[in-house]
Amino acid sequence: MRITRLLVAVVSAATLLATTAAAASAEPRFHHYVALGDSYTSGPFIPVQRLDPLGCGRSTANYPSVVSNALHAGEFTDVSCAGADTGSMTHPQAVPFNGTNAPQLGALRIDTDLVTLGIGGNDFDVFGRLTATCPGLRAADPTGNPCEDHFTSNGVDTVKTAMANIEPRVEAVLAGIHQRSPGARVLVVGYPRIAPEKGYCPDILPFADGDYAWLNRVESDLNQALEDAAANGAAEFVDTFGPSRGHDACARGGSAWINGKDQNIFEAAAYHPLKAGMAGVAAVVLKSLR
């Protein structure tokens, strides 16, 4: 009886070791991971905020940090910064509190083997113009689409036009990444959903009802531009817009990935990812890597 129990214990231990080894071998191994991007990467106000520099709003709980911890990356360098655009990849970026974020591509090395890039929403001030303008137009036409009308000139949606110009800028950034780190696996991470597919929550997302659909189209167009840039730039596109369905700013019960209009210096910036959103995006990125 004791011998039988001993054999069972030995077999169980061997099985556990084999399973653990198999799981470990399924995880990609990276020597040097570099995270590049804007505030949707850095995570302003999400605890705990880093001080290098403080004005970048770089959180230790942003999706690159979660990804790095899950992958047990040999080295991890996060240079993402709130307010960054594609120009911030090759030029210094001035940030609040008299700080400067160095050109982000400067963090890349010849031995960098994983790069995530989340950029584009600040080019031509796309996101900034929408969040600064749209809420103020709701009162005059709460069920219409006044913000879409505001940004339409002579029948041309000027925001949509900007997307066509963002794509080549991202392609240029990708070329710069490959030049500096030719052996790196490069992921272009898209933007998660802000507005719901259906329904409205003006107390949280104070856009006019008709502008919700337009905001979704703007995000879809931006993500399509990023996907096309990735395809043309020898990179992989990570879609977070689809996986974030049901996790928009209007989502209730703690399932939202995106904060609404109210700035919370202890949780997240207005219209930006919450800690749960960063965890959700990290899970999508990890799935792509596996």
PDB file of C-alpha atoms in Angstrom:
ATOM      1  CA  MET A   1       0.000   0.000   0.000  1.00  0.00           C
ATOM      2  CA  ARG A   2       2.807   2.440   0.864  1.00  0.00           C
ATOM      3  CA  ILE A   3       4.658   1.549  -2.376  1.00  0.00           C
ATOM      4  CA  THR A   4       1.490   2.239  -4.372  1.00  0.00           C
ATOM      5  CA  ARG A   5       1.032   5.610  -2.728  1.00  0.00           C
ATOM      6  CA  LEU A   6       4.696   6.412  -3.365  1.00  0.00           C
ATOM      7  CA  LEU A   7       4.396   5.509  -7.042  1.00  0.00           C
ATOM      8  CA  VAL A   8       1.267   7.655  -7.362  1.00  0.00           C
ATOM      9  CA  ALA A   9       3.083  10.580  -5.753  1.00  0.00           C
ATOM     10  CA  VAL A  10       6.080  10.168  -8.063  1.00  0.00           C
ATOM     11  CA  VAL A  11       3.873   9.991 -11.174  1.00  0.00           C
ATOM     12  CA  SER A  12       1.862  13.016 -10.030  1.00  0.00           C
ATOM     13  CA  ALA A  13       5.006  15.042  -9.418  1.00  0.00           C
ATOM     14  CA  ALA A  14       6.411  14.080 -12.814  1.00  0.00           C
ATOM     15  CA  THR A  15       3.157  15.060 -14.509  1.00  0.00           C
ATOM     16  CA  LEU A  16       3.120  18.403 -12.722  1.00  0.00           C
ATOM     17  CA  LEU A  17       6.705  19.118 -13.746  1.00  0.00           C
ATOM     18  CA  ALA A  18       5.972  18.197 -17.355  1.00  0.00           C
ATOM     19  CA  THR A  19       2.869  20.394 -17.419  1.00  0.00           C
ATOM     20  CA  THR A  20       4.755  23.318 -15.903  1.00  0.00           C
ATOM     21  CA  ALA A  21       7.596  22.892 -18.375  1.00  0.00           C
ATOM     22  CA  ALA A  22       5.155  22.751 -21.277  1.00  0.00           C
ATOM     23  CA  ALA A  23       3.412  25.904 -20.090  1.00  0.00           C
ATOM     24  CA  ALA A  24       6.726  27.653 -19.643  1.00  0.00           C
ATOM     25  CA  SER A  25       7.900  26.634 -23.112  1.00  0.00           C
ATOM     26  CA  ALA A  26       4.660  28.046 -24.570  1.00  0.00           C
ATOM     27  CA  GLU A  27       5.572  31.497 -23.271  1.00  0.00           C
ATOM     28  CA  PRO A  28       7.750  33.545 -25.618  1.00  0.00           C
ATOM     29  CA  ARG A  29      11.051  34.658 -24.144  1.00  0.00           C
ATOM     30  CA  PHE A  30      12.281  38.166 -24.800  1.00  0.00           C
ATOM     31  CA  HIS A  31      15.637  39.648 -23.885  1.00  0.00           C
ATOM     32  CA  HIS A  32      14.775  43.348 -24.175  1.00  0.00           C
ATOM     33  CA  TYR A  33      11.224  44.719 -24.446  1.00  0.00           C
ATOM     34  CA  VAL A  34      10.656  48.385 -25.294  1.00  0.00           C
ATOM     35  CA  ALA A  35       7.250  50.090 -24.990  1.00  0.00           C
ATOM     36  CA  LEU A  36       6.606  53.166 -27.125  1.00  0.00           C
ATOM     37  CA  GLY A  37       3.445  55.239 -27.193  1.00  0.00           C
ATOM     38  CA  ASP A  38       1.145  57.979 -25.961  1.00  0.00           C
ATOM     39  CA  SER A  39      -1.157  58.295 -22.936  1.00  0.00           C
ATOM     40  CA  TYR A  40      -3.211  55.245 -23.915  1.00  0.00           C
ATOM     41  CA  THR A  41       0.032  53.355 -23.353  1.00  0.00           C
ATOM     42  CA  SER A  42       1.508  55.305 -20.443  1.00  0.00           C
ATOM     43  CA  GLY A  43      -1.628  55.409 -18.246  1.00  0.00           C
ATOM     44  CA  PRO A  44      -1.843  58.871 -16.640  1.00  0.00           C
ATOM     45  CA  PHE A  45      -3.101  58.905 -13.009  1.00  0.00           C
ATOM     46  CA  ILE A  46      -3.276  55.094 -12.807  1.00  0.00           C
ATOM     47  CA  PRO A  47      -1.388  54.199  -9.610  1.00  0.00           C
ATOM     48  CA  VAL A  48       1.542  54.014  -9.209  1.00  0.00           C
ATOM     49  CA  GLN A  49       2.876  56.906 -11.294  1.00  0.00           C
ATOM     50  CA  ARG A  50       6.557  56.951 -12.230  1.00  0.00           C
ATOM     51  CA  LEU A  51       8.684  60.072 -11.927  1.00  0.00           C
ATOM     52  CA  ASP A  52      10.920  59.674 -14.993  1.00  0.00           C
ATOM     53  CA  PRO A  53       9.509  62.212 -15.846  1.00  0.00           C
ATOM     54  CA  LEU A  54       6.320  62.739 -13.849  1.00  0.00           C
ATOM     55  CA  GLY A  55       4.709  64.712 -16.676  1.00  0.00           C
ATOM     56  CA  CYS A  56       4.522  61.623 -18.903  1.00  0.00           C
ATOM     57  CA  GLY A  57       1.864  60.042 -16.702  1.00  0.00           C
ATOM     58  CA  ARG A  58       3.626  56.687 -16.919  1.00  0.00           C
ATOM     59  CA  SER A  59       2.063  54.045 -14.671  1.00  0.00           C
ATOM     60  CA  THR A  60       3.622  50.904 -13.252  1.00  0.00           C
ATOM     61  CA  ALA A  61       0.257  49.238 -13.985  1.00  0.00           C
ATOM     62  CA  ASN A  62       0.002  50.191 -17.668  1.00  0.00           C
ATOM     63  CA  TYR A  63      -0.364  47.440 -20.243  1.00  0.00           C
ATOM     64  CA  PRO A  64       3.364  47.273 -21.137  1.00  0.00           C
ATOM     65  CA  SER A  65       4.221  46.724 -17.464  1.00  0.00           C
ATOM     66  CA  VAL A  66       1.607  43.967 -17.183  1.00  0.00           C
ATOM     67  CA  VAL A  67       2.885  42.355 -20.384  1.00  0.00           C
ATOM     68  CA  SER A  68       6.495  42.551 -19.252  1.00  0.00           C
ATOM     69  CA  ASN A  69       5.704  40.936 -15.900  1.00  0.00           C
ATOM     70  CA  ALA A  70       3.727  38.153 -17.559  1.00  0.00           C
ATOM     71  CA  LEU A  71       6.536  37.442 -20.033  1.00  0.00           C
ATOM     72  CA  HIS A  72       9.334  37.735 -17.450  1.00  0.00           C
ATOM     73  CA  ALA A  73      11.206  39.888 -19.956  1.00  0.00           C
ATOM     74  CA  GLY A  74      14.941  40.053 -19.364  1.00  0.00           C
ATOM     75  CA  GLU A  75      14.921  43.846 -19.575  1.00  0.00           C
ATOM     76  CA  PHE A  76      11.981  46.217 -19.871  1.00  0.00           C
ATOM     77  CA  THR A  77      12.153  49.835 -21.000  1.00  0.00           C
ATOM     78  CA  ASP A  78       8.961  51.921 -21.028  1.00  0.00           C
ATOM     79  CA  VAL A  79       9.341  55.353 -22.632  1.00  0.00           C
ATOM     80  CA  SER A  80       5.651  55.964 -23.429  1.00  0.00           C
ATOM     81  CA  CYS A  81       4.432  59.456 -22.608  1.00  0.00           C
ATOM     82  CA  ALA A  82       1.127  61.301 -22.435  1.00  0.00           C
ATOM     83  CA  GLY A  83       0.753  63.735 -25.309  1.00  0.00           C
ATOM     84  CA  ALA A  84       3.184  61.896 -27.561  1.00  0.00           C
ATOM     85  CA  ASP A  85       2.597  61.817 -31.301  1.00  0.00           C
ATOM     86  CA  THR A  86       4.624  60.237 -34.094  1.00  0.00           C
ATOM     87  CA  GLY A  87       7.033  63.182 -33.979  1.00  0.00           C
ATOM     88  CA  SER A  88       7.857  62.301 -30.368  1.00  0.00           C
ATOM     89  CA  MET A  89       9.482  59.118 -31.598  1.00  0.00           C
ATOM     90  CA  THR A  90      12.441  61.030 -33.034  1.00  0.00           C
ATOM     91  CA  HIS A  91      12.316  64.392 -31.207  1.00  0.00           C
ATOM     92  CA  PRO A  92      12.330  65.339 -27.515  1.00  0.00           C
ATOM     93  CA  GLN A  93       8.899  65.973 -26.012  1.00  0.00           C
ATOM     94  CA  ALA A  94       8.309  68.736 -23.478  1.00  0.00           C
ATOM     95  CA  VAL A  95       6.003  67.585 -20.672  1.00  0.00           C
ATOM     96  CA  PRO A  96       4.415  69.287 -17.614  1.00  0.00           C
ATOM     97  CA  PHE A  97       6.492  70.206 -14.565  1.00  0.00           C
ATOM     98  CA  ASN A  98       9.360  71.418 -16.778  1.00  0.00           C
ATOM     99  CA  GLY A  99      10.187  67.895 -17.840  1.00  0.00           C
ATOM    100  CA  THR A 100      11.393  66.401 -21.093  1.00  0.00           C
ATOM    101  CA  ASN A 101      10.874  62.943 -22.495  1.00  0.00           C
ATOM    102  CA  ALA A 102      13.749  61.949 -24.761  1.00  0.00           C
ATOM    103  CA  PRO A 103      13.029  60.784 -28.332  1.00  0.00           C
ATOM    104  CA  GLN A 104      11.336  57.452 -27.761  1.00  0.00           C
ATOM    105  CA  LEU A 105      13.176  55.553 -30.498  1.00  0.00           C
ATOM    106  CA  GLY A 106      16.368  56.290 -28.586  1.00  0.00           C
ATOM    107  CA  ALA A 107      15.407  53.502 -26.165  1.00  0.00           C
ATOM    108  CA  LEU A 108      15.823  50.894 -28.903  1.00  0.00           C
ATOM    109  CA  ARG A 109      18.966  48.772 -29.120  1.00  0.00           C
ATOM    110  CA  ILE A 110      20.403  46.325 -31.604  1.00  0.00           C
ATOM    111  CA  ASP A 111      19.443  43.491 -29.213  1.00  0.00           C
ATOM    112  CA  THR A 112      15.860  44.713 -28.593  1.00  0.00           C
ATOM    113  CA  ASP A 113      13.634  41.796 -29.553  1.00  0.00           C
ATOM    114  CA  LEU A 114      10.114  43.021 -28.646  1.00  0.00           C
ATOM    115  CA  VAL A 115       8.555  46.420 -29.295  1.00  0.00           C
ATOM    116  CA  THR A 116       4.980  47.563 -28.714  1.00  0.00           C
ATOM    117  CA  LEU A 117       3.842  50.811 -30.299  1.00  0.00           C
ATOM    118  CA  GLY A 118       0.643  52.679 -29.425  1.00  0.00           C
ATOM    119  CA  ILE A 119       0.567  55.973 -31.313  1.00  0.00           C
ATOM    120  CA  GLY A 120      -1.477  58.082 -33.716  1.00  0.00           C
ATOM    121  CA  GLY A 121      -4.359  59.502 -31.676  1.00  0.00           C
ATOM    122  CA  ASN A 122      -2.502  62.744 -30.942  1.00  0.00           C
ATOM    123  CA  ASP A 123      -1.404  63.386 -34.497  1.00  0.00           C
ATOM    124  CA  PHE A 124      -3.350  66.349 -35.886  1.00  0.00           C
ATOM    125  CA  ASP A 125      -4.751  66.558 -32.328  1.00  0.00           C
ATOM    126  CA  VAL A 126      -7.496  64.087 -33.262  1.00  0.00           C
ATOM    127  CA  PHE A 127      -8.472  62.907 -29.772  1.00  0.00           C
ATOM    128  CA  GLY A 128      -7.802  66.268 -28.151  1.00  0.00           C
ATOM    129  CA  ARG A 129     -10.090  68.153 -30.530  1.00  0.00           C
ATOM    130  CA  LEU A 130     -12.919  65.655 -30.083  1.00  0.00           C
ATOM    131  CA  THR A 131     -12.883  65.598 -26.289  1.00  0.00           C
ATOM    132  CA  ALA A 132     -12.465  69.386 -26.082  1.00  0.00           C
ATOM    133  CA  THR A 133     -15.200  70.209 -28.603  1.00  0.00           C
ATOM    134  CA  CYS A 134     -17.914  67.553 -28.638  1.00  0.00           C
ATOM    135  CA  PRO A 135     -19.213  67.778 -25.025  1.00  0.00           C
ATOM    136  CA  GLY A 136     -19.820  71.509 -25.388  1.00  0.00           C
ATOM    137  CA  LEU A 137     -21.999  70.991 -28.469  1.00  0.00           C
ATOM    138  CA  ARG A 138     -24.404  68.472 -26.934  1.00  0.00           C
ATOM    139  CA  ALA A 139     -26.686  70.989 -25.187  1.00  0.00           C
ATOM    140  CA  ALA A 140     -27.672  72.702 -28.441  1.00  0.00           C
ATOM    141  CA  ASP A 141     -28.620  69.435 -30.184  1.00  0.00           C
ATOM    142  CA  PRO A 142     -28.659  66.546 -27.689  1.00  0.00           C
ATOM    143  CA  THR A 143     -30.161  63.962 -30.046  1.00  0.00           C
ATOM    144  CA  GLY A 144     -28.333  65.062 -33.199  1.00  0.00           C
ATOM    145  CA  ASN A 145     -24.744  64.890 -34.365  1.00  0.00           C
ATOM    146  CA  PRO A 146     -23.435  68.447 -33.868  1.00  0.00           C
ATOM    147  CA  CYS A 147     -19.808  67.414 -33.424  1.00  0.00           C
ATOM    148  CA  GLU A 148     -19.733  65.508 -36.697  1.00  0.00           C
ATOM    149  CA  ASP A 149     -21.287  68.561 -38.358  1.00  0.00           C
ATOM    150  CA  HIS A 150     -18.708  70.818 -36.713  1.00  0.00           C
ATOM    151  CA  PHE A 151     -15.812  68.847 -38.189  1.00  0.00           C
ATOM    152  CA  THR A 152     -17.403  68.507 -41.630  1.00  0.00           C
ATOM    153  CA  SER A 153     -16.444  71.187 -44.129  1.00  0.00           C
ATOM    154  CA  ASN A 154     -17.976  71.353 -47.628  1.00  0.00           C
ATOM    155  CA  GLY A 155     -19.185  67.797 -47.181  1.00  0.00           C
ATOM    156  CA  VAL A 156     -15.742  66.520 -46.158  1.00  0.00           C
ATOM    157  CA  ASP A 157     -15.170  64.933 -42.746  1.00  0.00           C
ATOM    158  CA  THR A 158     -11.890  66.594 -41.797  1.00  0.00           C
ATOM    159  CA  VAL A 159     -11.227  64.123 -38.983  1.00  0.00           C
ATOM    160  CA  LYS A 160     -11.539  61.192 -41.373  1.00  0.00           C
ATOM    161  CA  THR A 161      -9.204  62.955 -43.784  1.00  0.00           C
ATOM    162  CA  ALA A 162      -6.590  63.206 -41.043  1.00  0.00           C
ATOM    163  CA  MET A 163      -6.542  59.407 -40.734  1.00  0.00           C
ATOM    164  CA  ALA A 164      -5.133  59.044 -44.241  1.00  0.00           C
ATOM    165  CA  ASN A 165      -2.226  61.266 -43.197  1.00  0.00           C
ATOM    166  CA  ILE A 166      -1.587  59.394 -39.949  1.00  0.00           C
ATOM    167  CA  GLU A 167      -0.873  56.106 -41.714  1.00  0.00           C
ATOM    168  CA  PRO A 168       2.362  57.168 -43.481  1.00  0.00           C
ATOM    169  CA  ARG A 169       3.587  58.791 -40.274  1.00  0.00           C
ATOM    170  CA  VAL A 170       3.220  55.484 -38.408  1.00  0.00           C
ATOM    171  CA  GLU A 171       4.900  53.654 -41.280  1.00  0.00           C
ATOM    172  CA  ALA A 172       7.878  56.000 -40.924  1.00  0.00           C
ATOM    173  CA  VAL A 173       8.047  55.217 -37.206  1.00  0.00           C
ATOM    174  CA  LEU A 174       8.020  51.490 -37.958  1.00  0.00           C
ATOM    175  CA  ALA A 175      10.867  51.933 -40.437  1.00  0.00           C
ATOM    176  CA  GLY A 176      12.830  53.677 -37.703  1.00  0.00           C
ATOM    177  CA  ILE A 177      12.158  50.824 -35.290  1.00  0.00           C
ATOM    178  CA  HIS A 178      13.339  48.177 -37.740  1.00  0.00           C
ATOM    179  CA  GLN A 179      16.436  50.204 -38.550  1.00  0.00           C
ATOM    180  CA  ARG A 180      17.465  50.374 -34.898  1.00  0.00           C
ATOM    181  CA  SER A 181      16.276  46.905 -33.840  1.00  0.00           C
ATOM    182  CA  PRO A 182      16.235  44.707 -36.963  1.00  0.00           C
ATOM    183  CA  GLY A 183      15.568  41.519 -35.015  1.00  0.00           C
ATOM    184  CA  ALA A 184      12.617  42.813 -33.004  1.00  0.00           C
ATOM    185  CA  ARG A 185       9.076  41.543 -33.132  1.00  0.00           C
ATOM    186  CA  VAL A 186       7.004  44.715 -33.477  1.00  0.00           C
ATOM    187  CA  LEU A 187       3.365  45.043 -32.416  1.00  0.00           C
ATOM    188  CA  VAL A 188       1.217  48.065 -33.249  1.00  0.00           C
ATOM    189  CA  VAL A 189      -1.433  48.221 -30.519  1.00  0.00           C
ATOM    190  CA  GLY A 190      -4.754  49.788 -31.500  1.00  0.00           C
ATOM    191  CA  TYR A 191      -7.070  51.951 -29.421  1.00  0.00           C
ATOM    192  CA  PRO A 192      -9.861  50.410 -27.310  1.00  0.00           C
ATOM    193  CA  ARG A 193     -13.492  51.408 -27.658  1.00  0.00           C
ATOM    194  CA  ILE A 194     -14.616  54.632 -25.950  1.00  0.00           C
ATOM    195  CA  ALA A 195     -18.321  54.743 -26.920  1.00  0.00           C
ATOM    196  CA  PRO A 196     -20.783  51.830 -26.815  1.00  0.00           C
ATOM    197  CA  GLU A 197     -22.226  50.230 -29.945  1.00  0.00           C
ATOM    198  CA  LYS A 198     -25.728  51.010 -28.681  1.00  0.00           C
ATOM    199  CA  GLY A 199     -27.182  53.268 -26.019  1.00  0.00           C
ATOM    200  CA  TYR A 200     -25.950  56.473 -24.425  1.00  0.00           C
ATOM    201  CA  CYS A 201     -24.593  57.679 -21.083  1.00  0.00           C
ATOM    202  CA  PRO A 202     -24.401  61.486 -21.265  1.00  0.00           C
ATOM    203  CA  ASP A 203     -23.577  61.704 -17.568  1.00  0.00           C
ATOM    204  CA  ILE A 204     -20.344  59.835 -18.319  1.00  0.00           C
ATOM    205  CA  LEU A 205     -19.721  60.446 -22.022  1.00  0.00           C
ATOM    206  CA  PRO A 206     -21.379  63.805 -22.769  1.00  0.00           C
ATOM    207  CA  PHE A 207     -21.490  63.584 -26.555  1.00  0.00           C
ATOM    208  CA  ALA A 208     -24.742  64.175 -28.445  1.00  0.00           C
ATOM    209  CA  ASP A 209     -26.585  60.922 -29.118  1.00  0.00           C
ATOM    210  CA  GLY A 210     -25.906  61.002 -32.846  1.00  0.00           C
ATOM    211  CA  ASP A 211     -22.204  61.618 -32.295  1.00  0.00           C
ATOM    212  CA  TYR A 212     -21.732  58.277 -30.523  1.00  0.00           C
ATOM    213  CA  ALA A 213     -21.868  56.423 -33.842  1.00  0.00           C
ATOM    214  CA  TRP A 214     -19.556  58.984 -35.396  1.00  0.00           C
ATOM    215  CA  LEU A 215     -17.044  58.614 -32.540  1.00  0.00           C
ATOM    216  CA  ASN A 216     -17.055  54.866 -33.156  1.00  0.00           C
ATOM    217  CA  ARG A 217     -16.377  55.477 -36.857  1.00  0.00           C
ATOM    218  CA  VAL A 218     -13.520  57.836 -36.008  1.00  0.00           C
ATOM    219  CA  GLU A 219     -11.929  55.178 -33.813  1.00  0.00           C
ATOM    220  CA  SER A 220     -12.519  52.486 -36.418  1.00  0.00           C
ATOM    221  CA  ASP A 221     -10.881  54.639 -39.083  1.00  0.00           C
ATOM    222  CA  LEU A 222      -7.918  55.363 -36.821  1.00  0.00           C
ATOM    223  CA  ASN A 223      -7.455  51.698 -36.016  1.00  0.00           C
ATOM    224  CA  GLN A 224      -7.737  50.812 -39.700  1.00  0.00           C
ATOM    225  CA  ALA A 225      -4.994  53.328 -40.468  1.00  0.00           C
ATOM    226  CA  LEU A 226      -2.820  51.683 -37.819  1.00  0.00           C
ATOM    227  CA  GLU A 227      -3.578  48.206 -39.162  1.00  0.00           C
ATOM    228  CA  ASP A 228      -2.672  49.282 -42.694  1.00  0.00           C
ATOM    229  CA  ALA A 229       0.531  50.906 -41.451  1.00  0.00           C
ATOM    230  CA  ALA A 230       1.466  47.698 -39.628  1.00  0.00           C
ATOM    231  CA  ALA A 231       0.827  45.633 -42.751  1.00  0.00           C
ATOM    232  CA  ASN A 232       3.012  47.948 -44.822  1.00  0.00           C
ATOM    233  CA  GLY A 233       5.651  48.293 -42.113  1.00  0.00           C
ATOM    234  CA  ALA A 234       6.492  44.661 -41.349  1.00  0.00           C
ATOM    235  CA  ALA A 235       4.687  44.746 -38.016  1.00  0.00           C
ATOM    236  CA  GLU A 236       1.732  42.999 -36.387  1.00  0.00           C
ATOM    237  CA  PHE A 237      -1.472  44.844 -35.568  1.00  0.00           C
ATOM    238  CA  VAL A 238      -3.180  44.115 -32.245  1.00  0.00           C
ATOM    239  CA  ASP A 239      -6.890  44.922 -32.374  1.00  0.00           C
ATOM    240  CA  THR A 240      -8.195  46.137 -29.019  1.00  0.00           C
ATOM    241  CA  PHE A 241     -11.331  47.827 -30.413  1.00  0.00           C
ATOM    242  CA  GLY A 242     -13.155  44.533 -30.994  1.00  0.00           C
ATOM    243  CA  PRO A 243     -12.116  42.876 -27.722  1.00  0.00           C
ATOM    244  CA  SER A 244     -13.165  45.981 -25.759  1.00  0.00           C
ATOM    245  CA  ARG A 245     -16.795  45.661 -26.871  1.00  0.00           C
ATOM    246  CA  GLY A 246     -18.905  45.896 -23.722  1.00  0.00           C
ATOM    247  CA  HIS A 247     -16.042  47.596 -21.870  1.00  0.00           C
ATOM    248  CA  ASP A 248     -16.604  51.136 -23.184  1.00  0.00           C
ATOM    249  CA  ALA A 249     -16.910  54.205 -20.965  1.00  0.00           C
ATOM    250  CA  CYS A 250     -20.657  53.583 -20.525  1.00  0.00           C
ATOM    251  CA  ALA A 251     -20.198  50.030 -19.227  1.00  0.00           C
ATOM    252  CA  ARG A 252     -21.559  49.506 -15.723  1.00  0.00           C
ATOM    253  CA  GLY A 253     -20.690  47.196 -12.877  1.00  0.00           C
ATOM    254  CA  GLY A 254     -16.982  47.839 -12.955  1.00  0.00           C
ATOM    255  CA  SER A 255     -16.560  46.408 -16.455  1.00  0.00           C
ATOM    256  CA  ALA A 256     -15.496  49.670 -18.126  1.00  0.00           C
ATOM    257  CA  TRP A 257     -11.978  49.860 -19.530  1.00  0.00           C
ATOM    258  CA  ILE A 258     -12.215  53.595 -20.227  1.00  0.00           C
ATOM    259  CA  ASN A 259     -12.827  56.467 -17.837  1.00  0.00           C
ATOM    260  CA  GLY A 260     -15.525  59.019 -18.674  1.00  0.00           C
ATOM    261  CA  LYS A 261     -15.474  62.804 -18.566  1.00  0.00           C
ATOM    262  CA  ASP A 262     -14.437  63.153 -14.917  1.00  0.00           C
ATOM    263  CA  GLN A 263     -10.733  63.432 -14.244  1.00  0.00           C
ATOM    264  CA  ASN A 264      -9.688  61.308 -11.277  1.00  0.00           C
ATOM    265  CA  ILE A 265      -6.111  61.898 -10.189  1.00  0.00           C
ATOM    266  CA  PHE A 266      -6.216  58.718  -8.105  1.00  0.00           C
ATOM    267  CA  GLU A 267      -7.607  56.485 -10.844  1.00  0.00           C
ATOM    268  CA  ALA A 268      -7.381  57.661 -14.466  1.00  0.00           C
ATOM    269  CA  ALA A 269      -7.386  60.725 -16.686  1.00  0.00           C
ATOM    270  CA  ALA A 270     -10.647  61.742 -18.360  1.00  0.00           C
ATOM    271  CA  TYR A 271     -11.421  59.712 -21.487  1.00  0.00           C
ATOM    272  CA  HIS A 272      -8.433  57.458 -20.816  1.00  0.00           C
ATOM    273  CA  PRO A 273      -7.906  53.831 -19.831  1.00  0.00           C
ATOM    274  CA  LEU A 274      -8.573  52.685 -16.295  1.00  0.00           C
ATOM    275  CA  LYS A 275      -6.398  50.104 -14.588  1.00  0.00           C
ATOM    276  CA  ALA A 276      -8.928  47.464 -15.679  1.00  0.00           C
ATOM    277  CA  GLY A 277      -8.560  48.709 -19.239  1.00  0.00           C
ATOM    278  CA  MET A 278      -4.800  48.340 -19.106  1.00  0.00           C
ATOM    279  CA  ALA A 279      -5.195  44.802 -17.821  1.00  0.00           C
ATOM    280  CA  GLY A 280      -7.671  44.072 -20.609  1.00  0.00           C
ATOM    281  CA  VAL A 281      -5.377  45.419 -23.320  1.00  0.00           C
ATOM    282  CA  ALA A 282      -2.445  43.512 -21.825  1.00  0.00           C
ATOM    283  CA  ALA A 283      -4.436  40.282 -22.077  1.00  0.00           C
ATOM    284  CA  VAL A 284      -5.114  40.963 -25.772  1.00  0.00           C
ATOM    285  CA  VAL A 285      -1.444  41.719 -26.424  1.00  0.00           C
ATOM    286  CA  LEU A 286      -0.336  38.570 -24.611  1.00  0.00           C
ATOM    287  CA  LYS A 287      -2.800  36.515 -26.628  1.00  0.00           C
ATOM    288  CA  SER A 288      -1.297  37.902 -29.824  1.00  0.00           C
ATOM    289  CA  LEU A 289       2.214  37.047 -28.651  1.00  0.00           C
ATOM    290  CA  ARG A 290       1.282  33.500 -27.804  1.00  0.00           C
TER     291      ARG A 290
END
